[in-house]
């Protein structure tokens, strides 16, 4: 009895001691707060030699420690992240090696106190870029011309070097449009168009003419034409005949009518040409072109041809009708102002096949691939440059795979990124082309070459 009473007393004492000590622990936790590790986010902006870390705020933290290792056990820490100490919630881990997997964990500091380790996050840096290609695009593309959009102010110096090294066809970006060549009634101005054509001839580069009739480049005097419809039609005939004759045998091909169909419906755009010459204005223009130069290739050119089914159908129905009635037409131009994330391969291939099934030439006539379609980047990230490279490769692969009889040219709409028309068009920055502003090649250029492998 006594023994058991003693025993019971002992148990009670122990229980009280345990409770007190537990209470003591709990009490101190509440008082100062348990020091927690941060929650580390998945690394972002992963490049060849760096990535960005962000993590959650921790109450009471005075500093954070970042450990970076090349093994999961953190036995091989990477200097100077062994650990790196700082007071922030974002940090760029730099000076890393290409193509290496890094493990990261963190701890919180509160004066002399240290938290447990955080979760571990992993990042693999990108592979080292390959050496600058020494192969010219035009030499690798043996079955079609590689085109570049040009302007007279961009035909010398480094533009000239790249043009003559890489390209065997050019398109005037704006200086062979009606508003430039025929600015005033009865007065032509061929200063710029002559310069472009002469440049091509002097450098053994073919010239694709663009664009005789385009609603966006119709001079005001034509929009406001004062005469009768008959006079209007005679004026257009004279204009087309004059221009095509001037460049007969020198310009290989013409986009005679550009963007004639409305978006989504495939209805004819109600331009001044349609209003004054009738729904058959396109075939009239094509016939006058052929009459002026029997050998010139005649193209119908438009945008969104891979994604706007109604527009593509309208274009192909027109081509079928022209072929059936012996109205001249040789090919279809897909402008190809696209983005790194779309349209996808199957969509482009499907649209291309509809043209090539018809024994028409196909021109990818104004290719640029937007890297910043959502306007949420202030510089071209390495990852996005890689995505863009993949899309360039894909587009070139698709073009290279069409039947030889349909091949004509693949033209890129501008040389260096800062010169792209898209900056003005969309009102924000993008990097849709193949060359950096110092004329060095981007990954997009490598993608073009890879599409030909
Ligand atoms: C653009 C040029 O890139 C610009 O320099 C010019 O100011 C406007 O036209 N579809 C076409 C091209 O067929 O002629 C357009 O080029 C881009 C859209």
Coordinates of C-alpha atoms and ligand atoms in Angstrom, one line a residue:
X1 CA 0.0 0.0 0.0
X2 CA 2.7 2.4 1.1
X3 CA 4.8 1.2 -1.9
X4 CA 2.0 1.8 -4.3
X5 CA 1.3 5.2 -2.8
X6 CA 4.9 6.0 -3.3
X7 CA 4.7 4.7 -6.8
X8 CA 1.6 6.8 -7.6
X9 CA 3.3 9.9 -6.2
X10 CA 6.3 9.4 -8.4
X11 CA 4.1 9.0 -11.5
X12 CA 2.3 12.2 -10.5
X13 CA 5.6 14.1 -10.1
X14 CA 6.8 12.9 -13.4
X15 CA 3.6 13.9 -15.1
X16 CA 3.8 17.3 -13.6
X17 CA 7.5 17.7 -14.6
X18 CA 6.6 16.6 -18.1
X19 CA 3.7 19.0 -18.3
X20 CA 5.8 21.9 -17.0
X21 CA 8.6 21.3 -19.4
X22 CA 6.2 20.9 -22.3
X23 CA 4.4 24.0 -21.2
X24 CA 7.8 25.7 -21.0
X25 CA 8.6 24.8 -24.5
X26 CA 5.2 25.7 -25.9
X27 CA 5.4 29.0 -24.0
X28 CA 8.7 30.0 -25.4
X29 CA 7.5 29.1 -28.9
X30 CA 4.6 31.4 -28.6
X31 CA 6.7 34.1 -27.1
X32 CA 9.4 34.4 -29.8
X33 CA 7.7 32.3 -32.6
X34 CA 9.3 29.2 -34.0
X35 CA 11.8 30.2 -36.7
X36 CA 10.5 28.7 -39.9
X37 CA 12.3 28.2 -43.2
X38 CA 11.0 30.0 -46.2
X39 CA 9.1 28.3 -49.0
X40 CA 11.3 28.4 -52.1
X41 CA 9.5 28.8 -55.4
X42 CA 10.5 26.9 -58.6
X43 CA 13.4 28.9 -60.1
X44 CA 12.5 31.1 -63.0
X45 CA 14.3 32.9 -65.9
X46 CA 16.7 29.9 -66.2
X47 CA 19.5 30.8 -68.6
X48 CA 22.9 29.3 -69.5
X49 CA 24.6 30.7 -66.5
X50 CA 22.0 31.9 -64.0
X51 CA 18.5 31.6 -62.7
X52 CA 16.2 33.6 -60.4
X53 CA 15.1 32.5 -57.0
X54 CA 12.1 33.8 -55.1
X55 CA 10.8 32.7 -51.7
X56 CA 8.2 33.5 -49.1
X57 CA 8.6 36.1 -46.4
X58 CA 9.3 34.7 -42.9
X59 CA 8.2 36.6 -39.7
X60 CA 11.1 37.6 -37.6
X61 CA 13.8 36.8 -40.2
X62 CA 16.9 38.9 -40.1
X63 CA 18.6 37.2 -43.1
X64 CA 18.2 34.2 -45.3
X65 CA 20.9 31.6 -46.3
X66 CA 20.9 30.1 -49.7
X67 CA 22.8 26.9 -50.4
X68 CA 23.4 25.8 -54.0
X69 CA 24.8 22.3 -54.7
X70 CA 25.4 20.1 -57.6
X71 CA 24.2 17.0 -55.7
X72 CA 21.0 16.1 -54.0
X73 CA 22.7 15.6 -50.7
X74 CA 24.2 19.0 -50.6
X75 CA 27.7 17.6 -50.1
X76 CA 29.1 19.6 -53.0
X77 CA 28.2 23.2 -52.4
X78 CA 28.9 25.7 -55.1
X79 CA 30.9 28.8 -54.2
X80 CA 29.9 31.4 -53.1
X81 CA 26.6 29.8 -52.3
X82 CA 28.0 27.8 -49.4
X83 CA 25.9 29.5 -48.0
X84 CA 25.1 33.0 -49.4
X85 CA 23.5 35.3 -46.9
X86 CA 21.1 38.1 -47.7
X87 CA 18.0 40.0 -46.6
X88 CA 15.6 39.9 -49.5
X89 CA 12.9 37.6 -51.1
X90 CA 14.5 37.4 -54.5
X91 CA 18.0 36.6 -55.7
X92 CA 19.7 35.9 -59.0
X93 CA 22.1 33.0 -58.7
X94 CA 24.8 33.8 -61.2
X95 CA 28.1 32.6 -62.6
X96 CA 26.8 29.0 -63.1
X97 CA 28.0 26.5 -65.6
X98 CA 26.0 25.7 -68.8
X99 CA 23.9 22.6 -68.9
X100 CA 24.2 21.8 -65.2
X101 CA 21.6 20.7 -62.6
X102 CA 21.7 22.7 -59.4
X103 CA 19.9 22.0 -56.1
X104 CA 18.9 24.8 -53.9
X105 CA 17.7 25.0 -50.2
X106 CA 17.4 27.8 -47.8
X107 CA 17.3 28.6 -44.1
X108 CA 16.1 31.6 -42.1
X109 CA 18.4 33.4 -39.7
X110 CA 17.1 35.3 -36.7
X111 CA 20.2 36.8 -35.1
X112 CA 22.1 33.7 -34.0
X113 CA 19.2 31.4 -34.5
X114 CA 18.8 29.2 -37.6
X115 CA 15.7 27.6 -39.0
X116 CA 15.4 24.1 -40.4
X117 CA 16.1 23.7 -44.1
X118 CA 13.4 24.7 -46.6
X119 CA 12.1 22.6 -49.5
X120 CA 14.7 21.8 -52.1
X121 CA 14.2 23.3 -55.6
X122 CA 16.1 22.2 -58.7
X123 CA 17.1 24.1 -61.9
X124 CA 19.1 22.9 -64.9
X125 CA 20.9 25.7 -66.7
X126 CA 20.6 25.8 -70.5
X127 CA 23.2 24.3 -72.8
X128 CA 26.0 26.3 -74.2
X129 CA 25.1 27.9 -77.5
X130 CA 26.7 26.3 -80.5
X131 CA 29.4 28.1 -82.5
X132 CA 28.3 30.8 -84.9
X133 CA 27.2 29.1 -88.1
X134 CA 29.5 29.6 -91.0
X135 CA 27.0 28.3 -93.5
X136 CA 24.9 30.7 -95.5
X137 CA 21.1 30.2 -95.5
X138 CA 20.9 30.4 -99.3
X139 CA 23.6 27.7 -99.7
X140 CA 21.7 25.3 -97.4
X141 CA 18.3 26.1 -99.1
X142 CA 19.0 24.5 -102.4
X143 CA 15.4 24.0 -103.6
X144 CA 14.0 27.5 -102.9
X145 CA 15.0 31.1 -102.6
X146 CA 15.7 32.6 -99.2
X147 CA 14.2 36.1 -99.2
X148 CA 14.7 39.2 -97.1
X149 CA 12.5 42.4 -96.9
X150 CA 14.6 45.5 -97.8
X151 CA 14.6 49.2 -97.8
X152 CA 16.8 51.5 -99.8
X153 CA 18.3 52.9 -96.6
X154 CA 19.4 49.5 -95.5
X155 CA 21.4 48.3 -98.5
X156 CA 24.9 49.2 -97.4
X157 CA 27.4 48.3 -94.7
X158 CA 26.4 45.4 -92.5
X159 CA 23.0 45.1 -94.1
X160 CA 24.8 44.6 -97.5
X161 CA 27.2 42.1 -96.0
X162 CA 24.4 39.9 -94.5
X163 CA 22.2 40.3 -97.6
X164 CA 24.8 39.2 -100.0
X165 CA 26.1 36.4 -97.7
X166 CA 22.8 34.8 -96.8
X167 CA 20.0 35.7 -99.2
X168 CA 19.2 35.2 -102.9
X169 CA 15.9 37.1 -103.1
X170 CA 14.6 40.4 -101.8
X171 CA 11.2 42.1 -101.4
X172 CA 10.8 45.8 -101.1
X173 CA 9.3 46.3 -97.6
X174 CA 7.4 49.4 -98.8
X175 CA 9.1 51.2 -101.6
X176 CA 7.5 49.3 -104.5
X177 CA 3.9 50.0 -103.4
X178 CA 1.6 52.2 -105.3
X179 CA 1.8 55.2 -102.9
X180 CA 5.5 55.4 -103.4
X181 CA 5.8 54.6 -107.1
X182 CA 2.7 56.6 -108.2
X183 CA 2.2 59.3 -105.6
X184 CA 0.6 61.9 -107.8
X185 CA -1.7 61.5 -110.8
X186 CA 0.3 61.3 -114.0
X187 CA 3.6 61.4 -112.1
X188 CA 5.5 58.2 -111.3
X189 CA 8.5 58.1 -109.0
X190 CA 10.7 55.1 -109.5
X191 CA 13.7 56.5 -107.6
X192 CA 13.4 54.0 -104.8
X193 CA 12.1 51.0 -106.7
X194 CA 14.8 51.4 -109.3
X195 CA 17.4 51.5 -106.5
X196 CA 16.1 48.2 -105.1
X197 CA 15.9 46.5 -108.5
X198 CA 19.4 47.7 -109.4
X199 CA 20.7 46.5 -106.1
X200 CA 19.3 43.0 -106.7
X201 CA 20.7 42.9 -110.2
X202 CA 24.2 44.1 -109.2
X203 CA 24.4 41.5 -106.5
X204 CA 22.8 38.5 -108.3
X205 CA 19.8 38.6 -106.0
X206 CA 16.3 37.9 -107.4
X207 CA 13.6 40.5 -106.9
X208 CA 10.0 39.7 -105.8
X209 CA 7.8 42.7 -106.5
X210 CA 5.4 43.7 -103.8
X211 CA 2.7 45.0 -104.0
X212 CA 1.0 46.6 -107.0
X213 CA -2.5 46.9 -105.5
X214 CA -3.0 47.1 -101.7
X215 CA -5.7 49.0 -99.8
X216 CA -3.2 50.1 -97.2
X217 CA -0.9 51.7 -99.7
X218 CA -3.2 53.3 -102.1
X219 CA -2.4 57.0 -102.7
X220 CA -4.9 59.6 -101.6
X221 CA -5.5 60.7 -105.2
X222 CA -6.5 57.2 -106.1
X223 CA -8.8 56.9 -103.1
X224 CA -10.4 60.2 -104.0
X225 CA -10.3 59.6 -107.8
X226 CA -12.4 62.2 -109.4
X227 CA -13.1 60.7 -112.9
X228 CA -15.5 58.0 -114.1
X229 CA -15.2 54.3 -113.3
X230 CA -13.9 53.8 -116.9
X231 CA -11.2 56.4 -116.4
X232 CA -10.3 54.8 -113.1
X233 CA -9.9 51.4 -114.7
X234 CA -7.9 52.8 -117.5
X235 CA -5.6 54.5 -114.9
X236 CA -5.1 51.2 -113.0
X237 CA -4.4 49.4 -116.3
X238 CA -1.9 52.0 -117.3
X239 CA -0.2 51.9 -113.9
X240 CA 0.2 48.1 -113.8
X241 CA 1.4 48.1 -117.4
X242 CA 3.9 50.9 -116.8
X243 CA 5.4 49.3 -113.7
X244 CA 5.5 45.7 -114.8
X245 CA 6.9 46.7 -118.2
X246 CA 9.6 48.8 -116.5
X247 CA 10.8 45.8 -114.6
X248 CA 10.0 43.2 -117.2
X249 CA 12.6 40.4 -117.0
X250 CA 14.1 42.0 -113.9
X251 CA 11.5 41.4 -111.3
X252 CA 10.8 37.7 -111.1
X253 CA 7.4 37.8 -109.6
X254 CA 4.7 40.2 -108.3
X255 CA 2.2 40.3 -105.5
X256 CA -0.3 41.9 -107.9
X257 CA -3.1 42.2 -105.4
X258 CA -2.4 42.0 -101.7
X259 CA -4.9 41.3 -98.9
X260 CA -8.1 41.4 -101.0
X261 CA -10.3 39.4 -98.6
X262 CA -11.8 40.4 -95.4
X263 CA -10.9 38.6 -92.1
X264 CA -13.2 35.8 -91.1
X265 CA -15.7 35.9 -94.0
X266 CA -13.6 35.6 -97.1
X267 CA -15.8 38.3 -98.6
X268 CA -14.0 40.7 -101.0
X269 CA -12.7 43.7 -99.1
X270 CA -14.6 46.8 -100.4
X271 CA -11.6 48.7 -101.6
X272 CA -11.8 51.6 -104.1
X273 CA -10.6 49.1 -106.7
X274 CA -13.6 46.9 -106.1
X275 CA -16.0 49.8 -105.9
X276 CA -14.9 51.3 -109.2
X277 CA -13.8 48.2 -111.3
X278 CA -16.2 45.6 -110.0
X279 CA -15.8 42.2 -108.3
X280 CA -13.6 41.1 -111.1
X281 CA -10.9 43.7 -110.6
X282 CA -8.4 41.1 -109.4
X283 CA -8.5 39.1 -112.6
X284 CA -8.2 42.3 -114.7
X285 CA -5.1 43.3 -112.8
X286 CA -3.6 39.8 -113.2
X287 CA -4.3 39.8 -116.9
X288 CA -2.6 43.2 -117.4
X289 CA 0.4 42.0 -115.5
X290 CA 0.7 38.9 -117.7
X291 CA 0.2 41.0 -120.8
X292 CA 3.1 43.3 -119.8
X293 CA 5.5 40.4 -118.9
X294 CA 4.6 36.9 -120.1
X295 CA 7.2 35.3 -117.9
X296 CA 6.5 37.0 -114.6
X297 CA 5.1 34.9 -111.8
X298 CA 1.8 36.2 -110.4
X299 CA 0.9 35.8 -106.7
X300 CA -2.0 36.4 -104.5
X301 CA -0.7 37.4 -101.1
X302 CA -2.5 37.6 -97.7
X303 CA -2.1 37.3 -94.0
X304 CA -3.7 34.8 -91.5
X305 CA -3.8 32.2 -94.3
X306 CA -3.1 29.3 -92.0
X307 CA -5.7 30.3 -89.3
X308 CA -8.4 32.0 -91.2
X309 CA -10.1 29.2 -93.0
X310 CA -12.6 31.4 -94.8
X311 CA -9.9 33.6 -96.1
X312 CA -7.8 30.7 -97.4
X313 CA -10.9 29.1 -99.0
X314 CA -11.8 32.4 -100.7
X315 CA -8.2 32.6 -102.0
X316 CA -8.2 29.1 -103.3
X317 CA -11.6 29.3 -104.8
X318 CA -10.4 32.3 -106.7
X319 CA -7.3 30.5 -107.8
X320 CA -9.3 27.5 -109.0
X321 CA -11.7 29.7 -110.9
X322 CA -8.8 31.6 -112.5
X323 CA -7.1 28.4 -113.5
X324 CA -10.3 27.0 -115.0
X325 CA -10.8 30.2 -117.0
X326 CA -7.2 30.7 -118.0
X327 CA -6.8 33.8 -115.9
X328 CA -3.1 34.0 -115.0
X329 CA -2.2 33.0 -111.5
X330 CA 1.0 31.2 -110.4
X331 CA 1.0 31.1 -106.7
X332 CA -0.3 32.0 -103.3
X333 CA 1.7 34.0 -100.6
X334 CA 1.2 33.2 -97.0
X335 CA 2.5 36.3 -95.2
X336 CA 3.3 34.2 -92.0
X337 CA 3.4 36.9 -89.4
X338 CA 3.2 34.4 -86.6
X339 CA 4.3 33.8 -83.0
X340 CA 6.6 31.4 -81.2
X341 CA 3.5 29.7 -79.7
X342 CA 1.3 29.4 -82.7
X343 CA -0.2 28.5 -85.1
X344 CA 1.0 25.0 -84.6
X345 CA 2.7 22.7 -87.0
X346 CA -0.4 20.8 -88.1
X347 CA -2.3 24.0 -88.8
X348 CA 0.5 25.4 -91.0
X349 CA 1.0 22.1 -92.8
X350 CA -2.7 21.7 -93.4
X351 CA -3.0 25.1 -95.0
X352 CA 0.2 24.7 -97.0
X353 CA -1.1 21.4 -98.4
X354 CA -4.3 23.0 -99.7
X355 CA -2.1 25.2 -101.9
X356 CA 0.4 22.6 -103.0
X357 CA -2.3 20.0 -103.8
X358 CA -3.4 22.5 -106.4
X359 CA -0.2 22.8 -108.4
X360 CA 0.3 26.3 -107.3
X361 CA 3.5 27.9 -106.1
X362 CA 3.6 28.7 -102.4
X363 CA 5.5 31.6 -101.0
X364 CA 6.0 32.1 -97.3
X365 CA 6.3 35.8 -98.1
X366 CA 6.7 37.9 -94.9
X367 CA 7.8 35.5 -92.1
X368 CA 8.4 36.9 -88.7
X369 CA 7.9 35.1 -85.4
X370 CA 6.9 37.1 -82.4
X371 CA 8.7 36.3 -79.2
X372 CA 6.6 38.7 -77.1
X373 CA 3.0 38.3 -78.4
X374 CA 1.5 39.2 -75.0
X375 CA 3.7 42.2 -74.3
X376 CA 5.0 40.9 -71.0
X377 CA 8.7 41.0 -71.7
X378 CA 11.2 43.8 -71.6
X379 CA 14.1 41.7 -73.1
X380 CA 14.4 38.5 -75.1
X381 CA 15.0 35.8 -72.5
X382 CA 17.1 32.8 -73.4
X383 CA 14.2 30.5 -73.0
X384 CA 12.0 32.5 -75.4
X385 CA 14.9 32.7 -77.9
X386 CA 15.0 28.9 -77.8
X387 CA 11.3 28.6 -78.3
X388 CA 11.5 31.0 -81.2
X389 CA 14.4 29.0 -82.6
X390 CA 12.2 25.9 -82.5
X391 CA 9.4 27.7 -84.4
X392 CA 11.8 29.0 -87.1
X393 CA 13.0 25.4 -87.5
X394 CA 9.5 24.1 -87.7
X395 CA 8.4 26.7 -90.3
X396 CA 11.5 26.0 -92.5
X397 CA 11.0 22.2 -92.1
X398 CA 7.4 22.6 -93.2
X399 CA 8.3 24.7 -96.2
X400 CA 11.2 22.4 -97.2
X401 CA 8.9 19.4 -97.1
X402 CA 6.4 20.7 -99.7
X403 CA 6.5 19.2 -103.2
X404 CA 9.4 20.6 -105.2
X405 CA 6.9 21.8 -107.9
X406 CA 5.3 24.2 -105.4
X407 CA 8.5 25.6 -103.9
X408 CA 9.3 29.2 -104.6
X409 CA 10.8 31.2 -101.7
X410 CA 10.7 31.7 -98.0
X411 CA 11.1 35.4 -97.2
X412 CA 11.8 36.9 -93.8
X413 CA 10.3 40.3 -93.1
X414 CA 13.3 42.2 -91.8
X415 CA 16.8 41.7 -90.8
X416 CA 17.7 43.0 -87.3
X417 CA 15.2 42.9 -84.4
X418 CA 15.1 46.7 -83.8
X419 CA 14.0 47.3 -87.4
X420 CA 10.9 45.1 -87.4
X421 CA 7.7 46.7 -88.6
X422 CA 5.9 45.0 -85.7
X423 CA 7.1 47.6 -83.1
X424 CA 5.1 50.3 -84.8
X425 CA 2.3 48.0 -85.7
X426 CA 1.6 46.7 -82.2
X427 CA 3.1 49.6 -80.3
X428 CA 5.5 47.5 -78.1
X429 CA 8.8 45.8 -78.3
X430 CA 9.4 42.4 -79.9
X431 CA 12.3 40.4 -81.3
X432 CA 10.8 38.5 -84.2
X433 CA 13.7 38.3 -86.6
X434 CA 16.9 36.3 -87.1
X435 CA 19.7 38.9 -86.3
X436 CA 20.6 40.8 -83.2
X437 CA 21.0 44.6 -83.5
X438 CA 24.8 44.1 -84.0
X439 CA 24.0 41.8 -87.0
X440 CA 25.2 38.7 -85.1
X441 CA 22.9 35.7 -85.6
X442 CA 20.2 34.8 -83.1
X443 CA 19.1 31.3 -82.2
X444 CA 16.3 31.9 -84.7
X445 CA 18.9 31.8 -87.4
X446 CA 20.2 28.5 -86.2
X447 CA 16.6 27.3 -86.2
X448 CA 16.3 28.2 -89.9
X449 CA 19.5 26.2 -90.7
X450 CA 18.3 23.3 -88.5
X451 CA 15.0 23.3 -90.5
X452 CA 17.1 22.4 -93.6
X453 CA 19.1 19.6 -92.0
Ligands
LIG1 C1 4.6 46.8 -93.9 C2 6.1 47.3 -93.9 O1 6.8 46.3 -93.2 C3 6.2 48.6 -93.3 O2 7.5 49.1 -93.4 C4 5.2 49.6 -94.0 O3 5.3 50.8 -93.4 C5 3.8 49.0 -94.0 O4 3.8 47.8 -94.6 N1 1.5 43.0 -94.9 C6 2.1 43.3 -96.1 C7 3.3 44.1 -96.0 O5 1.8 42.8 -97.1 O6 3.5 45.0 -97.1 C8 3.3 45.0 -94.8 O7 4.6 45.6 -94.7 C9 3.1 44.1 -93.5 C10 1.8 43.5 -93.6

